[in-house]
XYZ file of C-alpha atoms in Angstrom:
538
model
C -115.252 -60.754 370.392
C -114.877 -56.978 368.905
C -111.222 -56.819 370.624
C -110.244 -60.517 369.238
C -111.601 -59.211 365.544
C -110.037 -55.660 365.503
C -106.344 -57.570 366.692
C -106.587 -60.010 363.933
C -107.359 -57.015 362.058
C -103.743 -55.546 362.633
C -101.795 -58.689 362.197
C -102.935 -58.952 359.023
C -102.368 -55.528 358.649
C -98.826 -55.356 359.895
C -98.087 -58.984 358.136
C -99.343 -57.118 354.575
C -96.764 -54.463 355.502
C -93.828 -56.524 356.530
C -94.654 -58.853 353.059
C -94.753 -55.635 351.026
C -91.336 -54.091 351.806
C -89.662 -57.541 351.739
C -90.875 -57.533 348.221
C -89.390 -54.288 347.584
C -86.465 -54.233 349.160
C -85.051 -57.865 348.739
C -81.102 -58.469 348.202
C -79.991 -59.174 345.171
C -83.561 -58.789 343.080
C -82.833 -58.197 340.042
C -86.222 -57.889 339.036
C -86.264 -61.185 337.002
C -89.706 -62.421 338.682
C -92.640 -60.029 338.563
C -95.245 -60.067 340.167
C -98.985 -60.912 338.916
C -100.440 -56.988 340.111
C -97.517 -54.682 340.652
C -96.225 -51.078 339.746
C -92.822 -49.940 338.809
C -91.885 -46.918 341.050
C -89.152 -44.769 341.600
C -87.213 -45.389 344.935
C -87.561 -42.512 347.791
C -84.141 -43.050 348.928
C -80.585 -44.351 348.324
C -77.194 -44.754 350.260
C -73.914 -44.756 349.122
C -70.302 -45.297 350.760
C -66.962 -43.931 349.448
C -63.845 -45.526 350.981
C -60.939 -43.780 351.922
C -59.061 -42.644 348.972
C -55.510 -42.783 349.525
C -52.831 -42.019 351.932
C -50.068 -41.200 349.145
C -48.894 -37.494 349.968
C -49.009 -37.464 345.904
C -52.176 -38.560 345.162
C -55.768 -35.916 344.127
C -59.175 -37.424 344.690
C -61.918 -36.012 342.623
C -65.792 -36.706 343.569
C -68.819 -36.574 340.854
C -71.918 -36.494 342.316
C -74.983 -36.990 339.707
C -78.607 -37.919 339.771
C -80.665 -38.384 336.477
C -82.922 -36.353 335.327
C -86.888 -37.101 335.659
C -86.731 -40.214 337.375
C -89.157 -39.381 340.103
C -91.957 -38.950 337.464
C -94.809 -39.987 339.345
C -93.524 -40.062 343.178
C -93.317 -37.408 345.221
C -91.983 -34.254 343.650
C -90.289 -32.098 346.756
C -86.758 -31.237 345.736
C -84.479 -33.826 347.425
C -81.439 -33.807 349.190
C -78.406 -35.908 348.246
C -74.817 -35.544 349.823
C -72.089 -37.045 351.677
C -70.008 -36.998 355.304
C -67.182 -37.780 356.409
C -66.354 -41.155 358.876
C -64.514 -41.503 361.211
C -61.542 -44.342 361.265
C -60.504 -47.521 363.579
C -57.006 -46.692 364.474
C -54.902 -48.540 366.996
C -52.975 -46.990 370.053
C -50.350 -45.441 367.563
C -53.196 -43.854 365.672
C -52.369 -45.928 362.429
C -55.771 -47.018 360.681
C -56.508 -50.576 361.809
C -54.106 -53.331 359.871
C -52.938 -50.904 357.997
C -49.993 -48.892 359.680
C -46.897 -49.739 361.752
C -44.292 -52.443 361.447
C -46.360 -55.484 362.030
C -48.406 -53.910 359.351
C -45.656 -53.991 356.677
C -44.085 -57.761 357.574
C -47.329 -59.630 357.962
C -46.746 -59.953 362.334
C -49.751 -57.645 362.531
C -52.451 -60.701 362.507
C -54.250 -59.995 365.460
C -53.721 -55.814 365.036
C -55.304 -56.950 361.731
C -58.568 -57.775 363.114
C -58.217 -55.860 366.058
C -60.981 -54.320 365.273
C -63.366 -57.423 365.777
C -63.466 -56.550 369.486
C -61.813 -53.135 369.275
C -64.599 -51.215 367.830
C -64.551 -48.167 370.099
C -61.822 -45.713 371.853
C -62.226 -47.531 375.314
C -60.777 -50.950 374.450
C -58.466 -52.974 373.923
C -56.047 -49.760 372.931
C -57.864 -48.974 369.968
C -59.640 -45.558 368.831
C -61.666 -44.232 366.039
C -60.518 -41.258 365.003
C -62.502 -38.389 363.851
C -62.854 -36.809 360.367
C -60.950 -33.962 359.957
C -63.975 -32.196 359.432
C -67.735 -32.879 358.893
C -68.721 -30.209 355.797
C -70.795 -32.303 353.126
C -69.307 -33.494 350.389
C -70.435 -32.715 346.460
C -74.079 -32.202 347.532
C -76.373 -32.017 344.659
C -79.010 -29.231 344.128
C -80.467 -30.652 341.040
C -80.917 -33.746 339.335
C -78.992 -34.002 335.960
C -75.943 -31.852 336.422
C -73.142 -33.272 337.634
C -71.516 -31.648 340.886
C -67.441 -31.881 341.517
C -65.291 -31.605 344.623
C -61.508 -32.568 344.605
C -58.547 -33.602 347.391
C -55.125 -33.671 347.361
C -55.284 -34.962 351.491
C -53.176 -37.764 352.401
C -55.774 -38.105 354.830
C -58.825 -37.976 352.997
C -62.190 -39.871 355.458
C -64.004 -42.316 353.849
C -67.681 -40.908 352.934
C -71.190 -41.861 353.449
C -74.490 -40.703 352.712
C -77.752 -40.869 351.090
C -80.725 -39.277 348.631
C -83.854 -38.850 348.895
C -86.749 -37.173 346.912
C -86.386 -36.634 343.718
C -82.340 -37.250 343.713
C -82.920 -40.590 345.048
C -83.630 -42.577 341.619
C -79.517 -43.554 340.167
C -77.909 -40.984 342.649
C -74.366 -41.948 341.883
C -70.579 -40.720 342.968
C -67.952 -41.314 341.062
C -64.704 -41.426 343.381
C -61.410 -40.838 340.812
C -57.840 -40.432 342.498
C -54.364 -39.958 340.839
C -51.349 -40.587 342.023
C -48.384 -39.709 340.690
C -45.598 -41.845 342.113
C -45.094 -45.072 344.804
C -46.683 -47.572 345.206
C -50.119 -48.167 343.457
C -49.624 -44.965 341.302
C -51.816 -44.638 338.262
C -55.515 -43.942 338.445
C -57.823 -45.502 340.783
C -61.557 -44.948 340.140
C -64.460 -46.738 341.813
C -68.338 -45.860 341.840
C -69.062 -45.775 345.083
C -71.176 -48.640 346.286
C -74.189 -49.233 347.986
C -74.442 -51.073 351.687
C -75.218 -54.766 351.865
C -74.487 -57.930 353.809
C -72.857 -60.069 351.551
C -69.712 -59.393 349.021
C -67.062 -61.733 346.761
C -63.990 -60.086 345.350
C -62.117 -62.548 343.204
C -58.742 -61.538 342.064
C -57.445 -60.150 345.280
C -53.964 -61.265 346.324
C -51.317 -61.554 349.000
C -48.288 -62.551 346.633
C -45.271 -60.483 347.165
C -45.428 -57.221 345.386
C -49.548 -56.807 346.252
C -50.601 -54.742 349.468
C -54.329 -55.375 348.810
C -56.928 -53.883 351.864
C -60.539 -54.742 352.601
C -62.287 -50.827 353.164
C -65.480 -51.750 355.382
C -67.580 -48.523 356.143
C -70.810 -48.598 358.274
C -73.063 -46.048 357.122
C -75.518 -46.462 360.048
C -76.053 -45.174 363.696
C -75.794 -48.774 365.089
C -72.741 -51.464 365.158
C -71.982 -53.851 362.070
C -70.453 -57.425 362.894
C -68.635 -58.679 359.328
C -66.092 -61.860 359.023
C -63.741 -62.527 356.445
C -62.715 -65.527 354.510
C -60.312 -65.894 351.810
C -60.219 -68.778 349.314
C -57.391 -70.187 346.926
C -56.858 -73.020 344.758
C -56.770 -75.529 347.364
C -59.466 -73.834 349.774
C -59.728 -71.538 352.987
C -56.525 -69.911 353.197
C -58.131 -67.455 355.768
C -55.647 -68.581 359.315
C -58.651 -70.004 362.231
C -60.739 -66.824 363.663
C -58.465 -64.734 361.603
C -61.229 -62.727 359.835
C -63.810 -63.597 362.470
C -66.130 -60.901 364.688
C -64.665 -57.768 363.031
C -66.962 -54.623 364.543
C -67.385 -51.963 362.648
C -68.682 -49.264 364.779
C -71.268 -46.365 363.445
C -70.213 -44.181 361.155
C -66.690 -45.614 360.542
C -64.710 -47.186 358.295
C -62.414 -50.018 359.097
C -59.419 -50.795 356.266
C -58.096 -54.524 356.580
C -54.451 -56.117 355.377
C -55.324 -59.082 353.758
C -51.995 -60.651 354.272
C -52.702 -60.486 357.833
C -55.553 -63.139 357.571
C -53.332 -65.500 356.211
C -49.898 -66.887 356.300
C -49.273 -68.026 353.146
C -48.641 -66.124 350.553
C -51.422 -66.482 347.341
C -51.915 -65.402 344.065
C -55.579 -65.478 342.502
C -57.447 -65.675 345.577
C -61.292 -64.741 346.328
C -62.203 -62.816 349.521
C -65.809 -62.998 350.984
C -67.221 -60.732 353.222
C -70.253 -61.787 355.087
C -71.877 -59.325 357.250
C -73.333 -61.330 360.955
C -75.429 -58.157 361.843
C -75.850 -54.640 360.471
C -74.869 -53.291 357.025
C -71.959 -52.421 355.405
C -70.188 -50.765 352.029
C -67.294 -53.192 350.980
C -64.342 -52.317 348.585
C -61.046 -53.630 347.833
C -57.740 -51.339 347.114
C -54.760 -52.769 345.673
C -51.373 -51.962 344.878
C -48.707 -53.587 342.828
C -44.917 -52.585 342.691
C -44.721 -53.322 339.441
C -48.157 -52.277 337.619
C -49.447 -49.411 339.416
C -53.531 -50.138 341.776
C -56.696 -49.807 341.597
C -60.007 -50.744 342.933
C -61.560 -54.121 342.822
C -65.718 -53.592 343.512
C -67.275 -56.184 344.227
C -68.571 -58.564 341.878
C -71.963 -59.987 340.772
C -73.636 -62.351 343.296
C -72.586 -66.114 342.272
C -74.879 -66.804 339.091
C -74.062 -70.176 337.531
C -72.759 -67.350 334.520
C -71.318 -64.542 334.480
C -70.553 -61.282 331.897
C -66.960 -59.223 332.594
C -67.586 -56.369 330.068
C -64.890 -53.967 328.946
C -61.255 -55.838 328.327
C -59.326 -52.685 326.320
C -57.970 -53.581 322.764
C -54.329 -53.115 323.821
C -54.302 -54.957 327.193
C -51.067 -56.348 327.512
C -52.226 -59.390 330.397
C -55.378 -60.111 331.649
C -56.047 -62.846 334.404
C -59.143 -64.725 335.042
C -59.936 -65.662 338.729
C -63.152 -67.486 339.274
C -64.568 -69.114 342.523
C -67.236 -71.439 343.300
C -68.680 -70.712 346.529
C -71.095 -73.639 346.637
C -71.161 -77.356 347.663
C -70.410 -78.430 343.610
C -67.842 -77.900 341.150
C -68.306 -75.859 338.302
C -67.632 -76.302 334.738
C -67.922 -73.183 332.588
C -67.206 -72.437 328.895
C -64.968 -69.581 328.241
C -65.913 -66.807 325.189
C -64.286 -64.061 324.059
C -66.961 -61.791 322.664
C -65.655 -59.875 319.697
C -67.098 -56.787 317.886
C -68.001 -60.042 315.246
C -68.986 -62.394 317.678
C -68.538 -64.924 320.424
C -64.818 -66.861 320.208
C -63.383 -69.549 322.381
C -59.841 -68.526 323.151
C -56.744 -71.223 322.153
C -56.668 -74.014 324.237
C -59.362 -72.595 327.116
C -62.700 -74.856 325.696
C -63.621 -74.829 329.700
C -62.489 -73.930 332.830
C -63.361 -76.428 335.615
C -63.427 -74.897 339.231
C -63.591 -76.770 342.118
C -66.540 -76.434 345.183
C -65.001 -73.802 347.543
C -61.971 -73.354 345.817
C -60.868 -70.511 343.170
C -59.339 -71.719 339.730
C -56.892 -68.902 337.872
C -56.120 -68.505 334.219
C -53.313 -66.322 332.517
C -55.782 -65.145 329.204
C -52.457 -62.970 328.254
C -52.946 -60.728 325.264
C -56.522 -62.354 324.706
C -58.557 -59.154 323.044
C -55.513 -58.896 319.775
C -56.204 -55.648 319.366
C -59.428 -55.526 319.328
C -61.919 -54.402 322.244
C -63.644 -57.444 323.790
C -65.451 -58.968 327.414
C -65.692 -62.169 328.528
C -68.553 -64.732 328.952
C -68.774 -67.257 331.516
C -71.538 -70.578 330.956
C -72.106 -73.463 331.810
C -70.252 -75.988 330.084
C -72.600 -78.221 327.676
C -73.331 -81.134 330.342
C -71.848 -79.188 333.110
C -73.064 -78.696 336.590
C -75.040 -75.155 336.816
C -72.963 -74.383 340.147
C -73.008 -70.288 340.687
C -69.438 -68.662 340.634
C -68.428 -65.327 341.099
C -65.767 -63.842 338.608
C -63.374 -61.213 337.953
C -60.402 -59.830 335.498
C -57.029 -58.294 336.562
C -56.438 -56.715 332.920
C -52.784 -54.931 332.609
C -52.091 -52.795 330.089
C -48.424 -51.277 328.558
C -44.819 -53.081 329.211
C -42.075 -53.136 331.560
C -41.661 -50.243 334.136
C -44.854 -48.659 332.354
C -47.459 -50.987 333.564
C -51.071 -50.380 334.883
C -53.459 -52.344 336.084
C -57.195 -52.289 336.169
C -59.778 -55.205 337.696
C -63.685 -55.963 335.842
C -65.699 -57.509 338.087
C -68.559 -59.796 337.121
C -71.316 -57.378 336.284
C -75.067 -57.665 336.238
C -77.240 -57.057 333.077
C -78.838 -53.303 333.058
C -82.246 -53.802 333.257
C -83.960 -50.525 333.181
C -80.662 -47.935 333.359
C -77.147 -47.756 334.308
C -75.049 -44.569 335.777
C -71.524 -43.843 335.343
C -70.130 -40.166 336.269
C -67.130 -38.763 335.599
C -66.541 -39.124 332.019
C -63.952 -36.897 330.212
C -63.773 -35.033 326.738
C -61.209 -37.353 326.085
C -60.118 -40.415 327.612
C -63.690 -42.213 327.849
C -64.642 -45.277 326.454
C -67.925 -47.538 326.797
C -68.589 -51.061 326.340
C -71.862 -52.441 325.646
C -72.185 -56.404 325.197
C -75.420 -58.533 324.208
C -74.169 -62.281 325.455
C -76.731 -64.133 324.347
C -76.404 -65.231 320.561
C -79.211 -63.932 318.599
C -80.367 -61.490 321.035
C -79.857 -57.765 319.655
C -79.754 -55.503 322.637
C -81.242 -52.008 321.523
C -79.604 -48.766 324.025
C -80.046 -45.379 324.509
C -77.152 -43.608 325.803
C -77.514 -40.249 327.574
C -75.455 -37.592 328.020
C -76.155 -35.301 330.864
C -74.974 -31.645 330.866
C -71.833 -30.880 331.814
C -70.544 -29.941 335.646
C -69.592 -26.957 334.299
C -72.113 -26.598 331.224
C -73.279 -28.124 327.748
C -76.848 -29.330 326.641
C -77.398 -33.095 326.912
C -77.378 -35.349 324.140
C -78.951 -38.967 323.627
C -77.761 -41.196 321.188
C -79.044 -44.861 319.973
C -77.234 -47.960 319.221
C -77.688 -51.667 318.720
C -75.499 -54.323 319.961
C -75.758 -57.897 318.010
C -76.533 -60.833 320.576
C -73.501 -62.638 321.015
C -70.906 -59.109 319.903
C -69.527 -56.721 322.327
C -69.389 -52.803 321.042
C -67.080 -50.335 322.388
C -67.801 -46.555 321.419
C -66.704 -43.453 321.940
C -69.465 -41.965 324.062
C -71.825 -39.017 322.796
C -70.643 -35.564 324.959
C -72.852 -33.289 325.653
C -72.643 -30.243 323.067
C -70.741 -26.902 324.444
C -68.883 -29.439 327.594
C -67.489 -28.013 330.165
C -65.980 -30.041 333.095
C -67.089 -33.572 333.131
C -70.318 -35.436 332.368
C -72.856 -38.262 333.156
C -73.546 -40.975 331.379
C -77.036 -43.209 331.163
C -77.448 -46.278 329.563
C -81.377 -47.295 329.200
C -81.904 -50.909 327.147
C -85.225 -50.102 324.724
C -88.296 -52.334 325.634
C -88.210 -56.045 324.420
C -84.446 -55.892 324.478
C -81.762 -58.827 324.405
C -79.839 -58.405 327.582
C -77.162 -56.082 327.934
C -73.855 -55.550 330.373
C -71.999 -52.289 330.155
C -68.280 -50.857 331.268
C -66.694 -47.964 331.350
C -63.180 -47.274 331.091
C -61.184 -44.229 332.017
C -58.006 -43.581 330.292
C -56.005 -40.896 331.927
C -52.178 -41.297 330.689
C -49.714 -40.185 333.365
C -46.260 -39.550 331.170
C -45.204 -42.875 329.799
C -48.024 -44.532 331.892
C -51.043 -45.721 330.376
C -53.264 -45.026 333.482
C -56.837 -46.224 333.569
C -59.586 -47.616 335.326
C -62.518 -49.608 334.295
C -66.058 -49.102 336.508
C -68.905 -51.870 335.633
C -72.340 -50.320 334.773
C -75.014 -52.564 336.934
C -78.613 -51.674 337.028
C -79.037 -48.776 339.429
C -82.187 -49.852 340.569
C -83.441 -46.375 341.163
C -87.004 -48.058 340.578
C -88.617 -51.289 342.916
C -92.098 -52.908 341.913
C -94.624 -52.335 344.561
C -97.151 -55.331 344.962
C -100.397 -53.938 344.890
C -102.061 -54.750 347.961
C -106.073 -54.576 348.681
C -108.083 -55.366 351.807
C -109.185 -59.788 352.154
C -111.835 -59.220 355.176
C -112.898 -63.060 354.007
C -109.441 -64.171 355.711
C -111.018 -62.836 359.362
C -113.946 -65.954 358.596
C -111.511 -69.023 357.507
């Protein structure tokens, strides 16, 4: 009887523990249901992955590294480490990066080279071979929280990156990954905050029209194998050609780049990719390039909400295009708002948008924002079905050979803070937006010291529910080099979304980039949990 009572003792034990870290580490909480008994703490460790930058002999990558300041208060307080490595790279037998080099490459004959790597994952088959970093130093590793660190590239063959924080650097470690390049194809600026691993992604907007070379970046950060498929969607369904995206492996360690236009053979415009991750873990980005208006990166967007909130559409964009999918088994019907530094809008002649189950649905918004600063809202039509969609922007900004273009993702409210690094004495903008109509949304915006020096500064502002806010973002006083900035919504807040935007100008080019601010979720609740010995007697 003592042995049965002390095992039942340890299932209930180890079922307590399971249940508790399922709590705290569940995809896609946003922390929208708390629990009865629980406490907000810091999180002891984060991981990041950085794609490969570019392969443009032209082009200079530069890293920011930041963590914010006094986030640990109340966890452990060692120091904390927090940097990146190098990957290695799925090449074929000619030592081109899987899909992405070579002939078949360039005139879409490269289908099965293109997923080569779903049974190709290691140097022993099938003529394939990952290719080592050329080298393994860490990159931009931090020393302290709240001072950005810097490191720069001008290698055509620049790794992808991965990593991770712990300690006290672990709470909104970020890395800002910025590249310029001067002249080809996909010149302009191409920034993306490097993303954290998961097992599920949706990038609307991608394309395989002529003119786009768009690529799928999928980067293991861990010791074992990742299995990942890929299906693409258009306006009349799965364009994705049978088993073309299926089984890809993505070995340890290793990053595996993918031509889109070798999953399919027709040609589309507008088209959503989704990345679903069979086993392992796995950071997902999407580069593209246009011949006409320059690249950039396309994150991934918020999980499929039957809403969604595309902050950060610059006063002077040129085009912007709206591609929206519906992932589900029902169509959705969504009304379409402009919201203004006065309020919420309905652009001419776009009342709703109705997107069909499974399929994508585009719209040309043009010159939407007049002149003024602006992001879009996505709900539910009055009467409409509450089917989740995922969303993005491809916004375009100056005219003729001096195009750029940017993509804004669907982005999730900041809850508790928001990160961006790499912000500029000039150049920077930031967009706040409260969606919900009466709803004031109440910030603090931080910041940090600069990489090279400067005293932080904090500033507050309040965003009317239903506006959208774009500021010039407090510096730090006496900057030098390049700064951090926080974005922390005030208790009993409306909610709030958040962009940044980048404005670099390369000659007659307006080059920018635009990086969504999501909750960092440097903090998890933590159930609290207490011994039930009543449960051994039921």
């Amino acid at each position: 009887m003592k042995r049965t009572i002390l095992s039942l003792s340890a299932a209930v034990a180890a079922l307590a523990a399971v249940t508790g870290v399922a709590a705290v580490a569940a995809p896609g909480d946003t922390g929208s249901t708390v629990p009865a008994s629980a406490t907000r703490l810091p999180v002891q460790r984060s991981t990041l992955v950085c794609p490969a930058p570019s392969s443009s002999e032209v082009a200079e990558t530069t890293y920011t590294a930041f963590a914010p300041p006094g986030a640990s208060a109340g966890a452990d307080t060692k120091k904390g480490t927090a940097q990146l490595l190098p990957t290695g790279t799925v090449a074929d037998s000619h030592g081109n990066p899987a899909g992405k080099g070579g002939k078949g490459a360039k005139d879409g004959k490269d289908a099965k080279g293109g997923k080569g790597a779903k049974d190709k994952g290691g140097a022993d088959s099938g003529g394939t071979q990952t290719v080592p970093p050329p080298d393994t130093k860490p990159v931009v590793p931090l020393q302290e929280a709240g001072k950005p660190v810097l490191g720069t590239t001008d290698s055509a063959d620049a790794p992808a990156l991965t990593g991770s924080a712990d300690g006290v650097l672990a709470p909104g470690w970020t890395v800002q990954q910025t590249t310029a390049i001067a002249a080809g194809l996909g010149r302009g600026l191409q920034g993306l905050s490097c993303t954290a691993p998961d097992t599920q992604f949706w990038f609307p907007g991608v394309s395989t029209a002529t003119g786009r070379t768009d690529y799928v970046h999928l980067t293991n950060p861990d010791p074992v194998p990742a299995v990942v498929d890929l299906e693409m969607r258009g306006k009349d369904g799965a364009l994705t050609d049978s088993g073309g995206g299926e089984d890809i492996t993505v070995p340890p360690h290793t990053t595996v780049p993918v031509l889109l236009s070798t999953l399919t053979t027709s040609p589309a415009d507008g088209a959503a990719l989704h990345v679903s991750v069979r086993s392992g873990r796995i950071g997902a980005a999407v580069q593209a390039a246009d011949a006409k208006t320059g690249g950039d990166w396309l994150p991934p967007a918020a999980d499929p909400t039957p809403g969604a909130v595309l902050p950060g559409i610059p006063a002077d964009a040129t085009d912007v295009q709206l591609v929206a999918v519906a992932p589900g088994d029902a169509d959705a019907d969504l009304k379409v708002q402009l919201a203004t530094p006065t309020g919420l809008i309905t652009p001419a002649g776009l009342d709703t948008l109705h997107v069909k189950s499974g399929m994508t649905a585009t719209v040309d918004l043009k010159d939407i924002t007049k002149g003024e600063p602006g992001s879009l809202v996505l709900t539910p039509s009055d009467g409409g079905s509450t089917a989740p969609i995922a969303a993005a922007l491809r916004v375009v900004r100056g005219k003729g050979d001096n195009q750029e273009m940017a993509f804004i993702p669907a982005t999730r409210p900041i809850e508790a803070r928001g990160t961006v690094a790499d912000n500029r004495a000039k150049g920077s903008t930031l967009t706040l937006v409260a969606p919900q109509k009466g709803k004031d949304a109440k910030v603090r915006i931080t910041a940090s010291a600069g990489s090279g020096g400067g005293t932080p500064v904090s500033k507050t502002y309040t965003v009317k529910g239903g506006t959208s806010l774009a500021v010039q973002p407090p510096q730090p006083s006496g900057l030098k080099g390049s700064y951090a900035l926080t974005v922390e919504p005030e208790p009993g807040s409306g909610p709030v979304h958040a962009a940044r935007i980048l404005a670099l100008p390369q000659g007659g080019v307006p080059a920018f980039t635009v990086q969504p601010l999501p909750d960092d979720r440097g903090s998890v609740l933590v159930p609290t949990a207490g011994q039930d010995l009543s449960l051994l007697t039921r």
